[in-house]
Coordinates of C-alpha atoms and ligand atoms in Angstrom, one line a residue:
X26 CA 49.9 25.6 -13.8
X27 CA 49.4 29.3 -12.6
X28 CA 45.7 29.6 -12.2
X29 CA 43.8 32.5 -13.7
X30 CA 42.9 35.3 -11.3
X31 CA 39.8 35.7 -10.2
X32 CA 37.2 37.6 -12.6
X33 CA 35.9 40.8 -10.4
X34 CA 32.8 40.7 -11.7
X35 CA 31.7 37.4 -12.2
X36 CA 28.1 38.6 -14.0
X37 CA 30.2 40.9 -16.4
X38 CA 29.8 38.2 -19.6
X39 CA 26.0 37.5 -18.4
X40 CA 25.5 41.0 -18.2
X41 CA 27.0 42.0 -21.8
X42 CA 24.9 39.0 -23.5
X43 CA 21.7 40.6 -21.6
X44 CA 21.8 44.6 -22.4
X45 CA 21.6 45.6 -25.8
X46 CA 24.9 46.8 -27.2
X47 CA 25.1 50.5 -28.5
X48 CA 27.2 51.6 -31.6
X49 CA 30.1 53.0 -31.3
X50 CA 31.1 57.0 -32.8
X51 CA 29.5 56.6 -36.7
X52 CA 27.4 57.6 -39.8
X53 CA 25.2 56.0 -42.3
X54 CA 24.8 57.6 -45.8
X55 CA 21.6 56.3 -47.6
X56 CA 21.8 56.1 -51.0
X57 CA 17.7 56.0 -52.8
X58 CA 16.6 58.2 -49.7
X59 CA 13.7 59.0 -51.8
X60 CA 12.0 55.8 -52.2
X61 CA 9.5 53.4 -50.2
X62 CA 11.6 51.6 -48.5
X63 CA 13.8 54.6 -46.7
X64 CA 11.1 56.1 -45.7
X65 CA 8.6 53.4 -44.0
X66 CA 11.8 51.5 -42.8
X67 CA 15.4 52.4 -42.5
X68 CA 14.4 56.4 -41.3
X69 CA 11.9 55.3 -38.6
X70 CA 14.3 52.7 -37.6
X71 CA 17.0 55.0 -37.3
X72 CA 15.3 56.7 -35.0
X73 CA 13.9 53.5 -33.2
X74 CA 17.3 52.8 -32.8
X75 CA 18.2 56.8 -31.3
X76 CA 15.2 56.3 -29.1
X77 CA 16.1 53.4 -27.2
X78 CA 19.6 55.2 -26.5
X79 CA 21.5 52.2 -28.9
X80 CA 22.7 55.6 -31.2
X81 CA 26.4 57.3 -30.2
X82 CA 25.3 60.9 -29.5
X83 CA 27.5 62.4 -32.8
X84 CA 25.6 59.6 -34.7
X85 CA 24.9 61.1 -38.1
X86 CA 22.7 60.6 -41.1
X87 CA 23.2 61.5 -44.7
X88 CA 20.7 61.7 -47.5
X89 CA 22.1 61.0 -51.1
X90 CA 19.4 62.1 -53.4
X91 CA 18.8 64.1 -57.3
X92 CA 16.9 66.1 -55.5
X93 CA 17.1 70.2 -54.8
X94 CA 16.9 69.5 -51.1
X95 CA 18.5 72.1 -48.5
X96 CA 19.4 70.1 -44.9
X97 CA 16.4 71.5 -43.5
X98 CA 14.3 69.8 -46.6
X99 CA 15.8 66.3 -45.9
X100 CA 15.0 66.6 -42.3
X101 CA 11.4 67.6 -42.7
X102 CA 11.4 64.4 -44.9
X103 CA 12.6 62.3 -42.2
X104 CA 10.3 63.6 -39.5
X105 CA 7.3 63.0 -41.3
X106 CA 8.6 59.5 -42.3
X107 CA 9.2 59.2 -37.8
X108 CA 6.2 60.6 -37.3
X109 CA 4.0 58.1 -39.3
X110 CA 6.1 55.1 -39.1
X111 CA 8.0 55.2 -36.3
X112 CA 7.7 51.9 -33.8
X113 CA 8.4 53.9 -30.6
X114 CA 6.9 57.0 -28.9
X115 CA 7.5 60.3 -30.7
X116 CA 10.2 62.4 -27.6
X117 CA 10.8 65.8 -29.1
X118 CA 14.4 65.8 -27.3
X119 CA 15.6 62.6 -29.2
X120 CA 14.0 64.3 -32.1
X121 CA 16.2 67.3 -32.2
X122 CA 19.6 66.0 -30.6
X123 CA 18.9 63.4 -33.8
X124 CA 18.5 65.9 -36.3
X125 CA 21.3 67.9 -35.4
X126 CA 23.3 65.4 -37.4
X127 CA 21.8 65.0 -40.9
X128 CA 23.1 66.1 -44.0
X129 CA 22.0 66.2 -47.4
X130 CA 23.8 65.8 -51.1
X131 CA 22.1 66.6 -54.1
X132 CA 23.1 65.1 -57.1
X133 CA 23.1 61.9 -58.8
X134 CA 25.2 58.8 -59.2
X135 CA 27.1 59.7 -62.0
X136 CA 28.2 63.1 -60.7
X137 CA 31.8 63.3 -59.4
X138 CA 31.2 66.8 -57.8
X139 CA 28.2 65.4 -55.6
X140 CA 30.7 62.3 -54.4
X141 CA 33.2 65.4 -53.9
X142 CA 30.8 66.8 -51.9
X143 CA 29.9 63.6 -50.0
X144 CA 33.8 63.5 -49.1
X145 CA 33.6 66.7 -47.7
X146 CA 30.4 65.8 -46.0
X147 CA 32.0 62.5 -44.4
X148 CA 35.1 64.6 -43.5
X149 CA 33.2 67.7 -41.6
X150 CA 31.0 64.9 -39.8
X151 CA 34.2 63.1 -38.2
X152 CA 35.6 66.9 -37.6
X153 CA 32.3 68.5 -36.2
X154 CA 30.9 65.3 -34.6
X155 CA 33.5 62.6 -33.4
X156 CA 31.8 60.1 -36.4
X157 CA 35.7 58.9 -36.1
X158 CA 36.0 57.8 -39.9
X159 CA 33.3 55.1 -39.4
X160 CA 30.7 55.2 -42.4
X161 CA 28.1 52.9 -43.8
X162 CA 26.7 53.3 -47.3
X163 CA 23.3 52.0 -47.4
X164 CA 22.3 50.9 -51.0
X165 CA 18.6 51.5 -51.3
X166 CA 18.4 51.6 -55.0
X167 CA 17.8 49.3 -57.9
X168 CA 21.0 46.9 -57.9
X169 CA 21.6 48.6 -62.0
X170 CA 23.0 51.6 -60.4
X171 CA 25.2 49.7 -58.5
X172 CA 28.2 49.8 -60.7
X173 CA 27.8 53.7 -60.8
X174 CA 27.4 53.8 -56.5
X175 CA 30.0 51.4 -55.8
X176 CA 32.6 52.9 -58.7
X177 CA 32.4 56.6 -57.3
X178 CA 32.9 55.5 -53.5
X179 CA 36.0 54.0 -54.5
X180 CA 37.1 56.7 -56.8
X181 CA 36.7 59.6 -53.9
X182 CA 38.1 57.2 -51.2
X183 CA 34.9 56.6 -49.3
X184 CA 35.3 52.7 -49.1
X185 CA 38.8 53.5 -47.8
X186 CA 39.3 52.4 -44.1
X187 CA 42.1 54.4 -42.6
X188 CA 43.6 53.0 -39.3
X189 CA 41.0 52.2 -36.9
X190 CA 38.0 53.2 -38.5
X191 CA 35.5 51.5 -41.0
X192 CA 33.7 51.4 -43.3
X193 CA 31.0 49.3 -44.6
X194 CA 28.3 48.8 -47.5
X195 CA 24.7 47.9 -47.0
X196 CA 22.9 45.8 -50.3
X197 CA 19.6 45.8 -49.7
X198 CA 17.8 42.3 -52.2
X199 CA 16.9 42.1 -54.7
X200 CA 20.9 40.6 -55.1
X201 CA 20.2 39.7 -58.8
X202 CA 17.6 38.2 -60.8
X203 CA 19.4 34.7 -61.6
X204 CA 23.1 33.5 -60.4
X205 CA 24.8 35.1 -63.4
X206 CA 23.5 38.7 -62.7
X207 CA 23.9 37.7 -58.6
X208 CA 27.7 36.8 -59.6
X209 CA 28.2 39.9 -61.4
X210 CA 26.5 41.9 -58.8
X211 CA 29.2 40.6 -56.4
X212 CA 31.9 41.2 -58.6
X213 CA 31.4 45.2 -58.8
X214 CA 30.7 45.3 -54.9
X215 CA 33.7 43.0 -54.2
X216 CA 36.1 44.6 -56.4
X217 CA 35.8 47.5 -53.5
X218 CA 34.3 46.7 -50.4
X219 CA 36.3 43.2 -48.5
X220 CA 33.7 40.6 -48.1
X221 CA 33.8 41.3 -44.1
X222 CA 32.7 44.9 -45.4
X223 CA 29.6 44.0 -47.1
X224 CA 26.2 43.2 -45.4
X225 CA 23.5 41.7 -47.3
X226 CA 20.1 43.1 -45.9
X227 CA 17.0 40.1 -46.0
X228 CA 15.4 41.8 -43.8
X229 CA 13.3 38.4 -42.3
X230 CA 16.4 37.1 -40.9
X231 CA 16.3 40.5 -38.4
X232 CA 12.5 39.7 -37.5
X233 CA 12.9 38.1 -33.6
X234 CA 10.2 35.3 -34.8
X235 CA 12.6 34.4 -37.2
X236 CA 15.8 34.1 -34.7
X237 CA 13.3 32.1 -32.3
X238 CA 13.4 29.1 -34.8
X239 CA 16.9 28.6 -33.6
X240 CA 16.0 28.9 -30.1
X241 CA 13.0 27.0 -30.2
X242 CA 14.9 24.4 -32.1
X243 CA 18.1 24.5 -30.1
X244 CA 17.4 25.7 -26.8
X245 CA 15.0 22.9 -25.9
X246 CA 14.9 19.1 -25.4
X247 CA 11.8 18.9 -26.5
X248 CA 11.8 19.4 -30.1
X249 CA 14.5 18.5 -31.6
X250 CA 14.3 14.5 -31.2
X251 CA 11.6 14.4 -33.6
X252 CA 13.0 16.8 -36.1
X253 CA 13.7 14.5 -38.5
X254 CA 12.1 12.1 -41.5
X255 CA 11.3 9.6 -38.8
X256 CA 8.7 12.1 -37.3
X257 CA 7.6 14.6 -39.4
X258 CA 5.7 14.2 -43.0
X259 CA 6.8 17.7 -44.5
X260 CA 7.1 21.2 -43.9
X261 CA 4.9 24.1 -45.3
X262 CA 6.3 27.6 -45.4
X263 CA 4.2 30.1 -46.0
X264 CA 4.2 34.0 -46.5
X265 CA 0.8 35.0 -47.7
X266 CA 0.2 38.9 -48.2
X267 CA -3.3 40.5 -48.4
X268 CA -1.8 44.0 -50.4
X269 CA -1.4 43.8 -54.6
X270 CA 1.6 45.4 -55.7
X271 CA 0.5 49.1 -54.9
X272 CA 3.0 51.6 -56.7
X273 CA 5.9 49.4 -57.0
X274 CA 5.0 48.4 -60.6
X275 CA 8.4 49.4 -61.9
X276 CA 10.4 47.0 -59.7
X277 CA 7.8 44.2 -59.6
X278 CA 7.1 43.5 -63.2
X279 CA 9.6 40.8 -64.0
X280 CA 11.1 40.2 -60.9
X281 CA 7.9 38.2 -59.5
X282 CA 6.8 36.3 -56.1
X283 CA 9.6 33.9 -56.6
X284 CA 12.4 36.4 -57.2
X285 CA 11.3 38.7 -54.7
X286 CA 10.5 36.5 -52.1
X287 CA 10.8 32.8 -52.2
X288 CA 15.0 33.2 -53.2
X289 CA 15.7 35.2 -49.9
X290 CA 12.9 35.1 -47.4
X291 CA 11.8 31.7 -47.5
X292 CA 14.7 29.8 -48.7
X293 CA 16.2 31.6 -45.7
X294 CA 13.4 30.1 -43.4
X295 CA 13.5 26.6 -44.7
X296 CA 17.5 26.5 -44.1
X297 CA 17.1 27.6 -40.1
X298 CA 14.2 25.2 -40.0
X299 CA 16.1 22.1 -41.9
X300 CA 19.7 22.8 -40.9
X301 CA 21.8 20.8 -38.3
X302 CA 23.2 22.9 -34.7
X303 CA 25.7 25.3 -35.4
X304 CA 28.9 24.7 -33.0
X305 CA 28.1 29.0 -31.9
X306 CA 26.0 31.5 -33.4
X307 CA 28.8 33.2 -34.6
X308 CA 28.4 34.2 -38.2
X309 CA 30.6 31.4 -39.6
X310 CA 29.1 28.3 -37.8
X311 CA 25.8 29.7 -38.9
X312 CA 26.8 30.1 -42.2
X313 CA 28.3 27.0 -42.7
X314 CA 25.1 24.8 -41.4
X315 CA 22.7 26.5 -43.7
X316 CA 25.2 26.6 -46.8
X317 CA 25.0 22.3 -46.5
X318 CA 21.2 22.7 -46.3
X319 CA 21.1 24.5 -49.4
X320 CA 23.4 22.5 -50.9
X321 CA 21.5 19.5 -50.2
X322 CA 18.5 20.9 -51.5
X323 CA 17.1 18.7 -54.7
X324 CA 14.2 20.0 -57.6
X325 CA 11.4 17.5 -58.3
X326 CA 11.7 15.8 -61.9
X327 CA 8.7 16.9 -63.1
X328 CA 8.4 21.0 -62.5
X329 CA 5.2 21.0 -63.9
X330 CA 3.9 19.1 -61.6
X331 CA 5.6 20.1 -58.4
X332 CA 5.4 23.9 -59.0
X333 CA 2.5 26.4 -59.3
X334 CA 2.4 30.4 -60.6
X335 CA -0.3 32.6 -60.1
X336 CA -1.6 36.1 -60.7
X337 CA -4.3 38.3 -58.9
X338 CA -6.8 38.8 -60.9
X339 CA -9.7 41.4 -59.4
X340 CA -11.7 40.4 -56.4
X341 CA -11.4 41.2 -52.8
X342 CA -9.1 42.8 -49.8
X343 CA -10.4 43.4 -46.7
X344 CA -13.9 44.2 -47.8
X345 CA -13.1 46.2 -51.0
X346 CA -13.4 45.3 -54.0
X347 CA -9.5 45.7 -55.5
X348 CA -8.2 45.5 -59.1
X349 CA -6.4 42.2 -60.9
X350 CA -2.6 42.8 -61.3
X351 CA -3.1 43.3 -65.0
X352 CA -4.7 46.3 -64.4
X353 CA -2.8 47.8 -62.0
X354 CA -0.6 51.4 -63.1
X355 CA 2.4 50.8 -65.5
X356 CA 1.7 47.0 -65.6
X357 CA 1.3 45.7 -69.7
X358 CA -2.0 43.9 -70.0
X359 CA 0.7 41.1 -71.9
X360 CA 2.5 40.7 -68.3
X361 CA 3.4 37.0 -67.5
X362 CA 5.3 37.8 -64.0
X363 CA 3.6 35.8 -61.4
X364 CA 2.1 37.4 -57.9
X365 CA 2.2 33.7 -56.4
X366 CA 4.3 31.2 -56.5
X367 CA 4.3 27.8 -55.2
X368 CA 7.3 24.9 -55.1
X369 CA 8.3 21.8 -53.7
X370 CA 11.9 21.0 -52.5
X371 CA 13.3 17.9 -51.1
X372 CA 16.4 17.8 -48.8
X373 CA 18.7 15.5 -49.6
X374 CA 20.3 14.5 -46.2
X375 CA 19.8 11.7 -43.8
X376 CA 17.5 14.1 -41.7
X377 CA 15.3 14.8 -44.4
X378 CA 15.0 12.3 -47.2
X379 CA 11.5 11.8 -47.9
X380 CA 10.2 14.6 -46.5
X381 CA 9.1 17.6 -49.3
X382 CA 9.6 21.3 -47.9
X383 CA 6.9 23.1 -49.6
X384 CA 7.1 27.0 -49.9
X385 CA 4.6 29.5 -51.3
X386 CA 4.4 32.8 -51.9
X387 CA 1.4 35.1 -53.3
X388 CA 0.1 38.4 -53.2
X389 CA -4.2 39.2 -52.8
X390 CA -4.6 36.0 -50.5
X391 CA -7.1 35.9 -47.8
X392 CA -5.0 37.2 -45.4
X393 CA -1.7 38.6 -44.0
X394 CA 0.2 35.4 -42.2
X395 CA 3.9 34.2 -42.3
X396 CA 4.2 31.2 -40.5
X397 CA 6.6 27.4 -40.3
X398 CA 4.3 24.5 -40.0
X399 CA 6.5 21.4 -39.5
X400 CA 3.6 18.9 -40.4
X401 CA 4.1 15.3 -38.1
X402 CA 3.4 11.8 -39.5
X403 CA -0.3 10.2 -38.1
X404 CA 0.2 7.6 -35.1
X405 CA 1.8 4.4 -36.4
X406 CA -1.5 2.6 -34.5
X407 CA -5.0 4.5 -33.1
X408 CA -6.4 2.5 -30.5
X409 CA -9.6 3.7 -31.4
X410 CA -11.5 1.3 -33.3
X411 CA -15.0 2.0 -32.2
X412 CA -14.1 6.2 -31.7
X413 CA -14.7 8.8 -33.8
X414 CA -11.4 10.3 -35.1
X415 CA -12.7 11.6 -38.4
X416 CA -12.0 14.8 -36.9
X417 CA -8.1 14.0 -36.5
X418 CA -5.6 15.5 -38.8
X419 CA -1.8 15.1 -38.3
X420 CA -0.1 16.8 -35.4
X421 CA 2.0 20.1 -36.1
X422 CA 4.4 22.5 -34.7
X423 CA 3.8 25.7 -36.6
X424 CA 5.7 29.0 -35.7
X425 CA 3.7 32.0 -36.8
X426 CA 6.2 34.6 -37.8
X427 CA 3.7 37.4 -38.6
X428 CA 1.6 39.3 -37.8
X429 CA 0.4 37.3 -34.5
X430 CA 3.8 36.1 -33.6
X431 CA 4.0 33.1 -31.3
X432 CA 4.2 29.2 -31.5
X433 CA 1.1 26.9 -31.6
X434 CA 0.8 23.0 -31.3
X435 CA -1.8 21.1 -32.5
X436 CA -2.6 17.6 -31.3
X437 CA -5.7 15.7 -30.7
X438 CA -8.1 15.6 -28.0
X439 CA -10.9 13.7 -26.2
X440 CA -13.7 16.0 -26.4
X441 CA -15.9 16.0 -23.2
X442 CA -18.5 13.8 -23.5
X443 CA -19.6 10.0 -22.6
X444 CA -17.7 9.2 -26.3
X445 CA -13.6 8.6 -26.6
X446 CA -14.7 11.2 -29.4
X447 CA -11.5 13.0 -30.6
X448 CA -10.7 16.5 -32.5
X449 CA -7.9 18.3 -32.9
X450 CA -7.3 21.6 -30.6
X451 CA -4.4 24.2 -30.7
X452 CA -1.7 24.6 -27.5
X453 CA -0.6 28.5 -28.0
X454 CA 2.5 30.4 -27.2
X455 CA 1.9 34.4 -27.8
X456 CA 4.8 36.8 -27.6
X457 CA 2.0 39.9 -26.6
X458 CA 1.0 37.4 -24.0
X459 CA 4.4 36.5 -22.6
X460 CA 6.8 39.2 -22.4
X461 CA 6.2 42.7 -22.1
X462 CA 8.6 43.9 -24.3
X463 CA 7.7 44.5 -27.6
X464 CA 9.7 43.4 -30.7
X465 CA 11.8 46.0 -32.2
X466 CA 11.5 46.1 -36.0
X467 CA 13.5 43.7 -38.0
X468 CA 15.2 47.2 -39.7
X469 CA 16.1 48.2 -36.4
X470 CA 17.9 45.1 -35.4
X471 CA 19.9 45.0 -38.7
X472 CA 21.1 48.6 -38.7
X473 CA 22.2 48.3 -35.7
X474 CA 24.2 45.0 -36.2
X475 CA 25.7 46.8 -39.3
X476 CA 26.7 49.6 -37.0
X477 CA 28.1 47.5 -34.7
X478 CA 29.9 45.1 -37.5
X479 CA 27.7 41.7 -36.3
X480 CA 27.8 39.4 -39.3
X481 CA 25.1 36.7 -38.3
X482 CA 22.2 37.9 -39.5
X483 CA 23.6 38.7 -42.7
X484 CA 23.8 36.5 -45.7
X485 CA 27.3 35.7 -47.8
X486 CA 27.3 35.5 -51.2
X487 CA 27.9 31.8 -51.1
X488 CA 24.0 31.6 -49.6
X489 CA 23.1 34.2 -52.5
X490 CA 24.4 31.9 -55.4
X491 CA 23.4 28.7 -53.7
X492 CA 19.4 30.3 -53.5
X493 CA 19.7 31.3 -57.1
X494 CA 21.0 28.1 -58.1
X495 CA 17.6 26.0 -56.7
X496 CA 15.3 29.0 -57.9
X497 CA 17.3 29.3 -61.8
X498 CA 15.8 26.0 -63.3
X499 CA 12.0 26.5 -62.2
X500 CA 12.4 30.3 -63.3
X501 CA 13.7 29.0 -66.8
X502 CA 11.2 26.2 -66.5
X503 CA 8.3 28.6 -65.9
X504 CA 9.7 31.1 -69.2
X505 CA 8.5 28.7 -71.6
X506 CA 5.4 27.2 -70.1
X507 CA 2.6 29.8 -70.7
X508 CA 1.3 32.7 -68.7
X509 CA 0.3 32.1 -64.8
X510 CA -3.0 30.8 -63.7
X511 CA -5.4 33.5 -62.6
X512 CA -6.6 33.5 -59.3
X513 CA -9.3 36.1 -57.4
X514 CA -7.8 38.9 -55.1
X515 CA -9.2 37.7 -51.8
X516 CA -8.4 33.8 -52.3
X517 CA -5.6 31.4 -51.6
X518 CA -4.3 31.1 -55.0
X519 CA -4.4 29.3 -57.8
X520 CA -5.9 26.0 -57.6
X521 CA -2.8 24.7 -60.1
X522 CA -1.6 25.3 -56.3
X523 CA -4.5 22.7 -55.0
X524 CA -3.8 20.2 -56.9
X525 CA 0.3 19.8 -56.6
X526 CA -0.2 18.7 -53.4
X527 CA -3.2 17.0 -54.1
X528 CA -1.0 14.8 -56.3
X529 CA 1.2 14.3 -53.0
X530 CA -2.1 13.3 -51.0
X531 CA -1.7 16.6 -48.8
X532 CA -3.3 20.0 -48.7
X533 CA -2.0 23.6 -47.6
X534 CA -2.9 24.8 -44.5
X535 CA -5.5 27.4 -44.0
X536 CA -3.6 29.9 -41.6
Ligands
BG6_621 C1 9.9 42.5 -49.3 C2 9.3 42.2 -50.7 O1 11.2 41.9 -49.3 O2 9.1 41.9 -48.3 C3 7.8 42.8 -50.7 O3 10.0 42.9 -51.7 C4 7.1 42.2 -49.5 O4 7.2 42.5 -51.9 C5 7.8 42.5 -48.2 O5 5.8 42.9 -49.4 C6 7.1 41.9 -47.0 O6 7.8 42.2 -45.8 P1 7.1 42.0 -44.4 O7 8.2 42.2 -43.4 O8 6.0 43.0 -44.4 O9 6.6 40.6 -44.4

């Protein structure tokens, strides 16, 4: 056998893994360039993204509005949005070389002349500014105007690669409100984009807390062995927000905590908590482990019992007195959508049997926290008998996700003293207080993956359907059972919330 010559630079793979990759010649159109989301997130993360040098210089942006914007509008737009949002430090000559490239269309989705125009946008960009043919079409709108979006890109040959160039489709969630709409939703995109061609945004799966599960998980010996029904007595995943709904009335009423939340973000974090190791991390091994999670998962019998829905009513947020979600603007005083949500899932694999994953969800809590307790089983014996362990609760590994991002432990401990007297304490890990380097925005890490054509982070629509099909019975469940359960702005919910896991012996953690 004719061995293979020697690499000349050995480091070259450790190298490429290490330093950030930057995109290759390319544009993004944003479609909804007016709303919230554009402009505290994908804008500012654009230029993020331009700031640590991870943009190709021609790199170019295009605004899809009905608006009567010149260029020079748009690009005021998107400065103020940089200016207050932006991550990094504001440099006036990223600013301007930036800038150079953005473009706006007026017009609105049904308008075959704005498309036109769009063409001959795209076409003047790959002339005037080597974008080379590569385009993605960021879908920032509410998923009804999809059909329109989608329809005219095809119809004026945007979603057409030619040779060597592509292009690709950004969906930002909600995908649907149940599997039905979630299929049809796939249907229109599908019809024109390959599936290769389509990136899903849930935008948690960019946040580096998030991707740590796997490492923490996989990366260590010291986890993993107890990962398992043998060790650990559940899971609680929680994403607690201390904000009401503020103007997003119109997208929020009927959708709901579960729909908006639980379905992507958390059913995303229980399946990289519960899954088995992926051979790689290449999008398909990752895919496939946390598709047989979600397949596995199982709904309690009784839904009543092992779900809870809430809704703010007034009371408190950070020392002001706020409204209930009844009264907020453009919401019916008749409104039954929930603002928390609370359920119980069981995993039905060797793993996991026995062990309930318990996820909630709520808006007006105490406090802003995201964070993966995996909750251990007591000590099968505590040597104790004449020692006070009152104080003693069950061991955890919890990985805070937001806003104080880290990993703590909490086991048991002598406290000083003459007595074997013993308390819990808390062992912390703190990203600020490790590495220098700041996290970039979970936005920043998925355009740029987009722009570069890096599946992982993204989900299929096989992990779409499989979501809506353990959230589609509790949502039809919770349509004929009555109107949520108040709960004051400023609490931890409703105490319908308490008491399912009071049934279970068990309480929710007070992050
Ligand atoms: C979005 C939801 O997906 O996530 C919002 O639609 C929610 O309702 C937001 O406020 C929270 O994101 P983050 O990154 O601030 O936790």
């Amino acid at each position: 056998m004719i061995p293979d010559p020697p690499d000349p630079n050995p480091l070259r793979d450790a190298q490429d893994r290490r330093l950030p990759q930057i995109a290759g010649p390319c544009g993004m159109v944003i479609f909804g360039v007016t709303g919230d989301l554009s402009r505290k997130k994908l804008m500012p993360a654009i230029y993020d993204l331009a700031n640590r040098g991870l943009l190709p210089p021609g790199f170019s942006l295009v605004g899809f509005a009905r608006r009567d914007w010149a260029h020079q509008d748009f690009a005021q737009i998107v400065h103020d949005a940089v200016k207050e949002y932006a991550r990094t430090d504001y440099r006036e000559e990223v600013w301007r070389q930036l800038a150079k490239g953005f473009r706006f269309v007026p017009g609105d989705f049904s308008d075959d002349v704005a498309f036109a125009q769009l063409r001959d946008t795209i076409e003047e960009l790959d002339r005037e500014r080597g974008t080379a043919g590569n385009h993605a079409f960021y879908l920032s709108i509410p998923p009804r105007f999809f059909p329109d979006v989608v329809g005219q890109l095809k119809e004026h040959g945007l979603a057409e690669e030619r040779s060597g160039s592509w292009r690709r489709v950004v969906v930002e969630k909600p995908f649907g409100h149940d599997l039905k709409s979630a299929q049809e939703l796939n249907a229109i995109v599908s019809e024109v984009f390959p599936p290769e061609a389509v990136f899903r945004i849930d935008h948690y799966l960019g946040k580096e807390t998030v991707q740590n599960i796997l490492a923490l998980r996989f990366a260590n010996q010291l986890f993993e062995p107890i990962w398992n029904s043998n060790y650990v007595d559940h899971v609680q995943i929680t994403m607690a927000e201390d904000i009401g709904i503020g103007g997003r009335a119109g997208y929020y009423d009927g959708i709901g905590a579960a729909r908006d939340v639980i379905q992507n973000h958390l059913v995303q974090l229980m399946a990289l908590t519960a899954m088995e190791e992926p051979t790689s991390f290449d999008a398909h091994s990752l895919r496939t482990e946390k598709q047989k999670v979600l397949r596995s998962v199982q709904l309690p019998d009784d839904l009543d019992l092992h779900t809870a829905r809430g809704q703010y009513a007034a009371g408190w947020a950070g020392g002001e007195k706020v409204k209930g979600f009844l009264d907020e603007e453009d919401i019916p005083r008749s409104s039954t959508t929930e603002t928390f949500a609370a359920i119980k899932l069981a995993i039905d694999t060797r793993r996991w049997a026995g062990v309930p994953f318990y996820l909630r969800h709520g808006k007006r809590l105490g406090r802003r926290v995201t964070e993966v307790a995996v909750v251990f089983k007591r000590a099968p014996h505590l040597p104790f008998t004449q020692t006070a362990t009152e104080e003693l609760g069950h061991n955890a590994l919890v990985i805070r996700v937001q806003p104080d991002e880290g990993v703590t432990v909490r086991f048991g401990s002598k406290v000083p003293g003459g007595a074997m007297e013993i308390r819990d304490v808390n062992m912390d890990f703190a990203y600020g207080g490790a590495f220098v380097e700041s996290s970039p925005e979970a936005y920043e890490r998925l355009i740029l993956d987009v722009l570069l054509g890096e599946p992982p982070l993204f989900p299929q629509h096989e992990e779409v359907e499989l979501s809506w099909r353990i959230l589609d019975p509790i949502l039809e469940h919770w349509a004929t059972s009555g109107k949520p359960q108040a709960y004051p702005s400023g609490t931890w919910g409703p105490s319908s919330a308490e008491e399912m896991l009071a049934r279970d012996g068990r309480v929710w953690r007070r992050p």
